[in-house]
mmCIF file of N, CA and C in Angstrom:
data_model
loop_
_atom_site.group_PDB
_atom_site.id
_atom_site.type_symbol
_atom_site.label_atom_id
_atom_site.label_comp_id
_atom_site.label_asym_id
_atom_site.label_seq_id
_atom_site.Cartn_x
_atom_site.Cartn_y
_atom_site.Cartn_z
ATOM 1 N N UNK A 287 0.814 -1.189 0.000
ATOM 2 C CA UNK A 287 0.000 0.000 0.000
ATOM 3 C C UNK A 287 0.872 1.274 0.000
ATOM 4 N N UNK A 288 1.927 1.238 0.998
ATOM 5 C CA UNK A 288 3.011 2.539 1.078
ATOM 6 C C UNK A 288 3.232 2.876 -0.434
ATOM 7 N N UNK A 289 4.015 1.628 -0.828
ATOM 8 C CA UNK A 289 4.592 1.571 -2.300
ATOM 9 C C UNK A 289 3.461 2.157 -3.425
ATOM 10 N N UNK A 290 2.349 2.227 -3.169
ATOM 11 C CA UNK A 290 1.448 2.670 -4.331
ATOM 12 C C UNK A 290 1.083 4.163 -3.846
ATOM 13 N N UNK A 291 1.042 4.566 -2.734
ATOM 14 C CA UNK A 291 1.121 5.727 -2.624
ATOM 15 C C UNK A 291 2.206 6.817 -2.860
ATOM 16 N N UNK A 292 3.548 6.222 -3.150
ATOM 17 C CA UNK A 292 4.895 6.606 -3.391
ATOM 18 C C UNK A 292 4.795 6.674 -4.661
ATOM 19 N N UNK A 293 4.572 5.547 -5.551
ATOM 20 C CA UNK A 293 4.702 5.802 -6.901
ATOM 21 C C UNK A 293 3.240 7.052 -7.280
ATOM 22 N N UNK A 294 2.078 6.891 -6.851
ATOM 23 C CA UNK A 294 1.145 7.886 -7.208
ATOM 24 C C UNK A 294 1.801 8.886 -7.187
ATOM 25 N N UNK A 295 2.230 9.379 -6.143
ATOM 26 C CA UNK A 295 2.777 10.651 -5.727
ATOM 27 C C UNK A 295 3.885 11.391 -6.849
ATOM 28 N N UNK A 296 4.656 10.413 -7.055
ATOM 29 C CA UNK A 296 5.941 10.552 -7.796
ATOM 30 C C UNK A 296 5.841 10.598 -9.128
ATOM 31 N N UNK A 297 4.290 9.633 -9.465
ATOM 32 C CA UNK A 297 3.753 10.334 -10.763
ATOM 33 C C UNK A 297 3.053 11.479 -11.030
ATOM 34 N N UNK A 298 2.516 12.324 -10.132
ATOM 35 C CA UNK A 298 1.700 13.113 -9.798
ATOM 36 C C UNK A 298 2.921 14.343 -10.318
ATOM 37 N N UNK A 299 3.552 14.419 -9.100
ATOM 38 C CA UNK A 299 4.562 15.597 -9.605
ATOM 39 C C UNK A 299 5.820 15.606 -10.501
ATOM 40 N N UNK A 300 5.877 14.184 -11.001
ATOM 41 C CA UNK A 300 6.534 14.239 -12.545
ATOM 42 C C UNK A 300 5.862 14.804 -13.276
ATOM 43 N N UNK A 301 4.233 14.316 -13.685
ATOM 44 C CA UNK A 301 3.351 14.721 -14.653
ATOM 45 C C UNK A 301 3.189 16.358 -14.249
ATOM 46 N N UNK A 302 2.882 17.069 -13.560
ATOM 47 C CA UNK A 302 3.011 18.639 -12.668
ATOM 48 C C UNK A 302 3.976 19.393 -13.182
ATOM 49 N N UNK A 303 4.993 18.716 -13.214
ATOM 50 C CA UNK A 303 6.119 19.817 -13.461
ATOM 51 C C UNK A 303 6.476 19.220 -15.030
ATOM 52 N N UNK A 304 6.416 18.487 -15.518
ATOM 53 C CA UNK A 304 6.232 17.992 -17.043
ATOM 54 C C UNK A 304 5.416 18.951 -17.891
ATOM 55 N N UNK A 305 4.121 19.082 -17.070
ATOM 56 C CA UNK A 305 3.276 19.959 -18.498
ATOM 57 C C UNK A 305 3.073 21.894 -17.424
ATOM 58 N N UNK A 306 4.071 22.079 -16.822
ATOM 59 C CA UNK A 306 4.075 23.435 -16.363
ATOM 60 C C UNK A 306 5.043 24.242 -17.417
ATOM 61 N N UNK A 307 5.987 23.568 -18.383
ATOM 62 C CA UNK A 307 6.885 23.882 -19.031
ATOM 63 C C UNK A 307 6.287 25.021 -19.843
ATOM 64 N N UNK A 308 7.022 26.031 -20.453
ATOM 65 C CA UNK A 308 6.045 27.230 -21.016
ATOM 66 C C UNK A 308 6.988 27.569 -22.244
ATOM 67 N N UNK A 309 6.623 27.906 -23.466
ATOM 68 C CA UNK A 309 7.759 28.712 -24.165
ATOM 69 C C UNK A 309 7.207 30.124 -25.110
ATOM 70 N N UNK A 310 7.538 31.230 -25.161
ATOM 71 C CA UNK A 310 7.017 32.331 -25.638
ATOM 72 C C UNK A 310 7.744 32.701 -26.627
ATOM 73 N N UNK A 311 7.257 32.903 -27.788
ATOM 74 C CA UNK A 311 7.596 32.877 -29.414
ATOM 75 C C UNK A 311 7.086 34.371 -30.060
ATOM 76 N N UNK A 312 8.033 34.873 -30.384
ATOM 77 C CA UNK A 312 8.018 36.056 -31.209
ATOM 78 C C UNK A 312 8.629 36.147 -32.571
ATOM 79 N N UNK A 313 7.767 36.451 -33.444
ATOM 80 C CA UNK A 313 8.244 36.738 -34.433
ATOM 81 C C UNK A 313 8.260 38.483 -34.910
ATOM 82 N N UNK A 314 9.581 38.316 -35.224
ATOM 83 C CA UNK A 314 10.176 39.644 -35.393
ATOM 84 C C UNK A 314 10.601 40.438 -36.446
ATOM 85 N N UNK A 315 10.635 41.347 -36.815
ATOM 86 C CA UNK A 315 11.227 42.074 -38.147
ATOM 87 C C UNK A 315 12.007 43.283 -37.649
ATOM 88 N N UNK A 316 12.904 43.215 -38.482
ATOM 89 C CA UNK A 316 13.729 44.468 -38.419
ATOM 90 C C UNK A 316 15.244 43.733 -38.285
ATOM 91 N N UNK A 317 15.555 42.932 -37.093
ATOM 92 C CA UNK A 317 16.917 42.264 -37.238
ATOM 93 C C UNK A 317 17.891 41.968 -38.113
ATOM 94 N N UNK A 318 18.733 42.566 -38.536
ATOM 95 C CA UNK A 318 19.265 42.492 -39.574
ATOM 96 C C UNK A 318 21.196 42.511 -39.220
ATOM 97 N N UNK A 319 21.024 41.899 -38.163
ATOM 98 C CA UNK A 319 22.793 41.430 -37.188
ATOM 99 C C UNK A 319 23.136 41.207 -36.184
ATOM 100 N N UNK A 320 23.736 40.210 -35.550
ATOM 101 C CA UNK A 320 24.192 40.389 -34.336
ATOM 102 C C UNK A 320 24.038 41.243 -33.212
ATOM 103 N N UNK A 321 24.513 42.271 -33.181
ATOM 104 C CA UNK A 321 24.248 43.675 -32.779
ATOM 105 C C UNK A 321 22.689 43.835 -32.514
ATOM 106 N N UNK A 322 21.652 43.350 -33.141
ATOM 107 C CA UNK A 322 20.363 43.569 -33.167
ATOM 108 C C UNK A 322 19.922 42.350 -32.313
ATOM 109 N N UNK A 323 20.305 41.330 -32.994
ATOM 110 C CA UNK A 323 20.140 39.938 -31.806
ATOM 111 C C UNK A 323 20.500 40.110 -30.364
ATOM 112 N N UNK A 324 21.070 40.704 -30.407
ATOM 113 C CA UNK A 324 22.101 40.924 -28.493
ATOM 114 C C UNK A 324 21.138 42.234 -28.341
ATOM 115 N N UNK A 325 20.452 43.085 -28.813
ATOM 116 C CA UNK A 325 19.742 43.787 -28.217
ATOM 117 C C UNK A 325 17.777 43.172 -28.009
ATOM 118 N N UNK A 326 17.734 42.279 -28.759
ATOM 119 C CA UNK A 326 16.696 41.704 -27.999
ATOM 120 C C UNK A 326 16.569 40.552 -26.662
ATOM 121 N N UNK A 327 17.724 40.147 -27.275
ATOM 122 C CA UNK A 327 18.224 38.957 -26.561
ATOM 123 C C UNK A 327 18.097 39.840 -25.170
ATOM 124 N N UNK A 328 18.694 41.209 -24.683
ATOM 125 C CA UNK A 328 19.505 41.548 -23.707
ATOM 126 C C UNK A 328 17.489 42.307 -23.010
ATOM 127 N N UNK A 329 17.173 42.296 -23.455
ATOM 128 C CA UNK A 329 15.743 43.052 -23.073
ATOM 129 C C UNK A 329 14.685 42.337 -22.510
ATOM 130 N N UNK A 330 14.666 41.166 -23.514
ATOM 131 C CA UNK A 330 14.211 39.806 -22.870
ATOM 132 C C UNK A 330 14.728 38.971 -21.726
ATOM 133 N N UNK A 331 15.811 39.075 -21.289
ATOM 134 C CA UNK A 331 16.624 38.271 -20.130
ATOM 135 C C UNK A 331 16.711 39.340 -19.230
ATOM 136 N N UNK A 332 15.753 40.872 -19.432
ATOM 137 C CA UNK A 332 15.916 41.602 -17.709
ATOM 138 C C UNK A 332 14.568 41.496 -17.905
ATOM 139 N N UNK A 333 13.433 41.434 -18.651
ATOM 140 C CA UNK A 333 12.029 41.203 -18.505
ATOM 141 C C UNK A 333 12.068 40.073 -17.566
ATOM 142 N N UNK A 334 12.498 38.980 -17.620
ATOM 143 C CA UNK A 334 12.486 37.485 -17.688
ATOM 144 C C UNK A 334 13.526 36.764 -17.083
ATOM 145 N N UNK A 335 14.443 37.314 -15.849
ATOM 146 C CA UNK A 335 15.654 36.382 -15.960
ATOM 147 C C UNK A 335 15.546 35.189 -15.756
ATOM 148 N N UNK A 336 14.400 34.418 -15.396
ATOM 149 C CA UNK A 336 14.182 33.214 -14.817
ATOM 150 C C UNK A 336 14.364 32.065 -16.331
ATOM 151 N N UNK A 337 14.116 33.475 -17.212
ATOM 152 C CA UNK A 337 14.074 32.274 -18.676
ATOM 153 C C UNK A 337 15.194 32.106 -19.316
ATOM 154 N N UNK A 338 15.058 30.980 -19.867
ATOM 155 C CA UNK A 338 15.970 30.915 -21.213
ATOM 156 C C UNK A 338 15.894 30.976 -22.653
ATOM 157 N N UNK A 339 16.968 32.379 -23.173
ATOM 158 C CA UNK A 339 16.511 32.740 -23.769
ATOM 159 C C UNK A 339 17.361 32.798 -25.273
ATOM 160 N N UNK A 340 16.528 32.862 -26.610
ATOM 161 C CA UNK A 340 17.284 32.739 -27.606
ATOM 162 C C UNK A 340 16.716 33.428 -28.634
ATOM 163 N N UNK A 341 17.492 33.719 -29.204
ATOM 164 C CA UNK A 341 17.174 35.054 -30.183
ATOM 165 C C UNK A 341 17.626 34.621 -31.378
ATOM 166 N N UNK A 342 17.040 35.022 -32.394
ATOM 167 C CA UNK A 342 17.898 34.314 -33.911
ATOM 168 C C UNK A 342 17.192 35.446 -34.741
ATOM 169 N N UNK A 343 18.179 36.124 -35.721
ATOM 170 C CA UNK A 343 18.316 37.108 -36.426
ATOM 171 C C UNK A 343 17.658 36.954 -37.890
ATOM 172 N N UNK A 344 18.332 35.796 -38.254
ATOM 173 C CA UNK A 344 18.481 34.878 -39.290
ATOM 174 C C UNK A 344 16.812 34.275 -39.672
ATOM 175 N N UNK A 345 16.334 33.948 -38.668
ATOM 176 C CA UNK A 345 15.268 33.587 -38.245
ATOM 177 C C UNK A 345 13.960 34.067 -38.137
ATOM 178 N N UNK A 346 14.834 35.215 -37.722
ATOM 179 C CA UNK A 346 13.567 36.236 -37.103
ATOM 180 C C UNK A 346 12.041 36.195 -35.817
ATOM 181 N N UNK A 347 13.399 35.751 -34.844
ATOM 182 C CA UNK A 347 12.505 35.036 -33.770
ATOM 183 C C UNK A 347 12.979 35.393 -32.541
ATOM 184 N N UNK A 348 12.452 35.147 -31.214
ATOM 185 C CA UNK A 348 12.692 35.424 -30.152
ATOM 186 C C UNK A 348 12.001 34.578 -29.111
ATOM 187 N N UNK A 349 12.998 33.588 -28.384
ATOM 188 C CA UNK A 349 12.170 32.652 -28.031
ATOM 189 C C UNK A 349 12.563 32.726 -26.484
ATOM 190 N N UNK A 350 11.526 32.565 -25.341
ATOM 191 C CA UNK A 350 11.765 32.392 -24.167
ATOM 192 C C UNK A 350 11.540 30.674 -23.675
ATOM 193 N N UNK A 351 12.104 30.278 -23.118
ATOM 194 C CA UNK A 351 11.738 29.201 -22.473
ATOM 195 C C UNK A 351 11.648 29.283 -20.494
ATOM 196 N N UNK A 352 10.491 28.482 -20.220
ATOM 197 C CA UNK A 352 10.824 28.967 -18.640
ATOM 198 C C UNK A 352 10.308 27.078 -18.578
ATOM 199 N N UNK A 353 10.778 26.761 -17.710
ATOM 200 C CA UNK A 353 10.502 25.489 -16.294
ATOM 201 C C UNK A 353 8.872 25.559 -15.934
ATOM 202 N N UNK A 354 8.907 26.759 -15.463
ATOM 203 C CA UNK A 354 7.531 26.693 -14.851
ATOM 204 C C UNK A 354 6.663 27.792 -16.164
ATOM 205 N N UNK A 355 5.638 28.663 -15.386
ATOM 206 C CA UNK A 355 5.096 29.864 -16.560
ATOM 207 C C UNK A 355 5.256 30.905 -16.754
ATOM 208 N N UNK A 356 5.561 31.674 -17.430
ATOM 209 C CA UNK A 356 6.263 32.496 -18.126
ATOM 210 C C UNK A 356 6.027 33.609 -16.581
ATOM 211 N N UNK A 357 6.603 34.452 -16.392
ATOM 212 C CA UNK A 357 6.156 35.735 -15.831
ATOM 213 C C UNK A 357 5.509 37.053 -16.345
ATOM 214 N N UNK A 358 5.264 36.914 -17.672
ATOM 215 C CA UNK A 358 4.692 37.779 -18.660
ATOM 216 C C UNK A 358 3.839 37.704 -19.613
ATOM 217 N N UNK A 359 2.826 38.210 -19.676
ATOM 218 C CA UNK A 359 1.609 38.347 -20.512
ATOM 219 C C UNK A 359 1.959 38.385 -22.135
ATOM 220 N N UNK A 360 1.610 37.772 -23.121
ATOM 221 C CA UNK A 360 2.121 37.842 -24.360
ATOM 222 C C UNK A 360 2.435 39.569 -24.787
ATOM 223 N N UNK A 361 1.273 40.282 -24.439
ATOM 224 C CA UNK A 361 1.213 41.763 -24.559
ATOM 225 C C UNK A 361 2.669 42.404 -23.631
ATOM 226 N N UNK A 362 2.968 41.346 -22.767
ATOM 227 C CA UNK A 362 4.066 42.033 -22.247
ATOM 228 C C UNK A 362 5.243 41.881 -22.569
ATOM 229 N N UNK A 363 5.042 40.591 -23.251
ATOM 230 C CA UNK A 363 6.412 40.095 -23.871
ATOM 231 C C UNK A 363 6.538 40.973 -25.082
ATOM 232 N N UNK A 364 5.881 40.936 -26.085
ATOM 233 C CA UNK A 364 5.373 41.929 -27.202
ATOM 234 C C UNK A 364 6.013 43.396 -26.750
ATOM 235 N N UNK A 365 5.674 44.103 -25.753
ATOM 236 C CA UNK A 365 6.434 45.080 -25.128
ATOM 237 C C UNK A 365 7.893 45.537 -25.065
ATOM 238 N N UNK A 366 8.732 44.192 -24.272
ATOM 239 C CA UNK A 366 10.006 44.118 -24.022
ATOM 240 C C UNK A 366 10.660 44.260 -25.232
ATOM 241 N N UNK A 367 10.062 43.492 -26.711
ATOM 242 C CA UNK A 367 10.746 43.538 -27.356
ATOM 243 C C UNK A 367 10.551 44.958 -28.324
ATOM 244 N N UNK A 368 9.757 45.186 -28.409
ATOM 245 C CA UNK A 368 9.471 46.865 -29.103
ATOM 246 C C UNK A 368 9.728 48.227 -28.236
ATOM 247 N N UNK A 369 10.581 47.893 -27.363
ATOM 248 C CA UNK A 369 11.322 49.057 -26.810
ATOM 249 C C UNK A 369 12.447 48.913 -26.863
ATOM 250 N N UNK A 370 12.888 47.723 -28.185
ATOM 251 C CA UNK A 370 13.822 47.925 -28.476
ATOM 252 C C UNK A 370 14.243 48.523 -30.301
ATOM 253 N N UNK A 371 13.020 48.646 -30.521
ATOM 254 C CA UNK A 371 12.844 49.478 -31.559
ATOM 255 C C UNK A 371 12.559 48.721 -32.945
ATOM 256 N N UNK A 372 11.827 47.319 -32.751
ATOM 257 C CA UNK A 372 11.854 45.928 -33.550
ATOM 258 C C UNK A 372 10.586 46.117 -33.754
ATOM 259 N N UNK A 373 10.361 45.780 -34.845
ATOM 260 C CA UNK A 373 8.244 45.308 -34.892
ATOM 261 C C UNK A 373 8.200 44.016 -34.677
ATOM 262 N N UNK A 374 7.208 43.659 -34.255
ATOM 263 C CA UNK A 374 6.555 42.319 -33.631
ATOM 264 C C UNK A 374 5.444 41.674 -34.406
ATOM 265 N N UNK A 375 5.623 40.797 -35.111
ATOM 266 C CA UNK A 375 4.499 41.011 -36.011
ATOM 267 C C UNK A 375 3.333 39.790 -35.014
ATOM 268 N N UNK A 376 4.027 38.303 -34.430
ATOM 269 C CA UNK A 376 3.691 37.702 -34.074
ATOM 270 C C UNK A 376 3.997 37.284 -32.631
ATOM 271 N N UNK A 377 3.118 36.732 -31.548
ATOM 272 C CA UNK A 377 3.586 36.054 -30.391
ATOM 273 C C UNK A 377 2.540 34.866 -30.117
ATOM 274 N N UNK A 378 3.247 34.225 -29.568
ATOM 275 C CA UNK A 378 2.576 32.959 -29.596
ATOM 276 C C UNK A 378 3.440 32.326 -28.219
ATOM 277 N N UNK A 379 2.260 31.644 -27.603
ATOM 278 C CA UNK A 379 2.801 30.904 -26.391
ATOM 279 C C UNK A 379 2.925 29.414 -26.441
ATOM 280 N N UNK A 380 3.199 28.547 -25.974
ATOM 281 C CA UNK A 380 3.439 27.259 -26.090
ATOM 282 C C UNK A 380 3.835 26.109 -24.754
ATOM 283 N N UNK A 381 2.960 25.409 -24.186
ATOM 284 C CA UNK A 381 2.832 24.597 -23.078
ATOM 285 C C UNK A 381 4.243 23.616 -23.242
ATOM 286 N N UNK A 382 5.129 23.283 -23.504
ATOM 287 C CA UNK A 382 6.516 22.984 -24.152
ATOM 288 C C UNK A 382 7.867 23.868 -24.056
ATOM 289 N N UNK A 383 8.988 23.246 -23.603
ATOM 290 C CA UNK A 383 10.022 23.752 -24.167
ATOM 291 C C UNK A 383 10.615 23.842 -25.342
ATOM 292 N N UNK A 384 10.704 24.967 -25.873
ATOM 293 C CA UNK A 384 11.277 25.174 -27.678
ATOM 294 C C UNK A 384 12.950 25.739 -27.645
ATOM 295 N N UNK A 385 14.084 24.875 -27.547
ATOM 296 C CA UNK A 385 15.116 25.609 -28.112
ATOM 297 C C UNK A 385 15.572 25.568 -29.501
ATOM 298 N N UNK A 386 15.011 25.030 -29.999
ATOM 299 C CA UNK A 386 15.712 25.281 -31.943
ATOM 300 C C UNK A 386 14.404 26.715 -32.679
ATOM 301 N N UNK A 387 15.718 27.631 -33.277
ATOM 302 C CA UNK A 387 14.981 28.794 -33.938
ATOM 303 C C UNK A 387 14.373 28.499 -35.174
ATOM 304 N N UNK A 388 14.889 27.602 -35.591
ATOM 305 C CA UNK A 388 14.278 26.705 -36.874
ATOM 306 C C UNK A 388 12.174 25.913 -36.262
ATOM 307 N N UNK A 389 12.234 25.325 -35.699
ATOM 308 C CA UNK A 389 11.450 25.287 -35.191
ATOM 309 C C UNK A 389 10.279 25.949 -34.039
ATOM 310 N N UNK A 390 10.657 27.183 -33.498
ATOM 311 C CA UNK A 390 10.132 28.155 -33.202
ATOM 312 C C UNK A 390 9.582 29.483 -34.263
ATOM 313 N N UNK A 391 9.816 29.550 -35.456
ATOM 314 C CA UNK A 391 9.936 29.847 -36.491
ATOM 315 C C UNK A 391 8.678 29.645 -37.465
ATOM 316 N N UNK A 392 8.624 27.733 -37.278
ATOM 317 C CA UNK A 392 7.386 27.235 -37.895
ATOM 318 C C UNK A 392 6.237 27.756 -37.111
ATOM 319 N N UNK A 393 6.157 27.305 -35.752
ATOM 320 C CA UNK A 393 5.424 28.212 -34.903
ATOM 321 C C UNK A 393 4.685 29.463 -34.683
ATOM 322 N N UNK A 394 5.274 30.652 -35.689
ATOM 323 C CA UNK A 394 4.883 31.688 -36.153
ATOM 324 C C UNK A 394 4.291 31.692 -37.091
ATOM 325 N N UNK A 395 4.370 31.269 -38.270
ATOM 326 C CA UNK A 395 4.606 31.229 -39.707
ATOM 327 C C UNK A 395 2.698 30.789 -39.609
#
């Protein structure tokens, strides 16, 4: 009986922290270098330090990943990045972790 209450449990908050995973997807215009990547990149990681974060130029994307849920409202994420002087055309949230810009990308599209 112990033993089935141990494994319940242990499935309980595997499955809990499994689908708490969050990822926030922007699609972006204007980026056009490095220099431009490190300034979204750098806007998004003081909005957000809890996330991880990746930016692709090339791409034209801006992706947060967090563990748990985001700390920011899409409208807010949308924000961080247009005070950096970027248009936003798209945001999109996602119950999943996304690190490839190739595939955060489709996501927009």
């Amino acid at each position: 009986m112990f033993k089935k209450i141990i494994l319940t449990l242990g499935l309980f908050l595997f499955s809990t922290n499994l689908f708490a995973a969050q990822t926030q997807i922007a699609q972006v215009n204007g980026m056009m270098c490095i220099k431009c990547q490190k300034m979204v990149t750098k806007a998004l990681q003081a909005a957000s330090p809890n996330a991880t974060v990746k930016v692709s130029w090339p791409e034209g994307v801006a992706v947060s990943s967090f563990e748990d849920k985001s700390n920011l409202s899409d409208d807010d994420y949308k924000n961080a990045i247009l005070g950096t002087g970027f248009e936003v055309i798209k945001v999109v949230s996602v119950e999943k972790i996304i690190t490839d810009a190739g595939e955060a990308r489709k996501l927009v599209d």
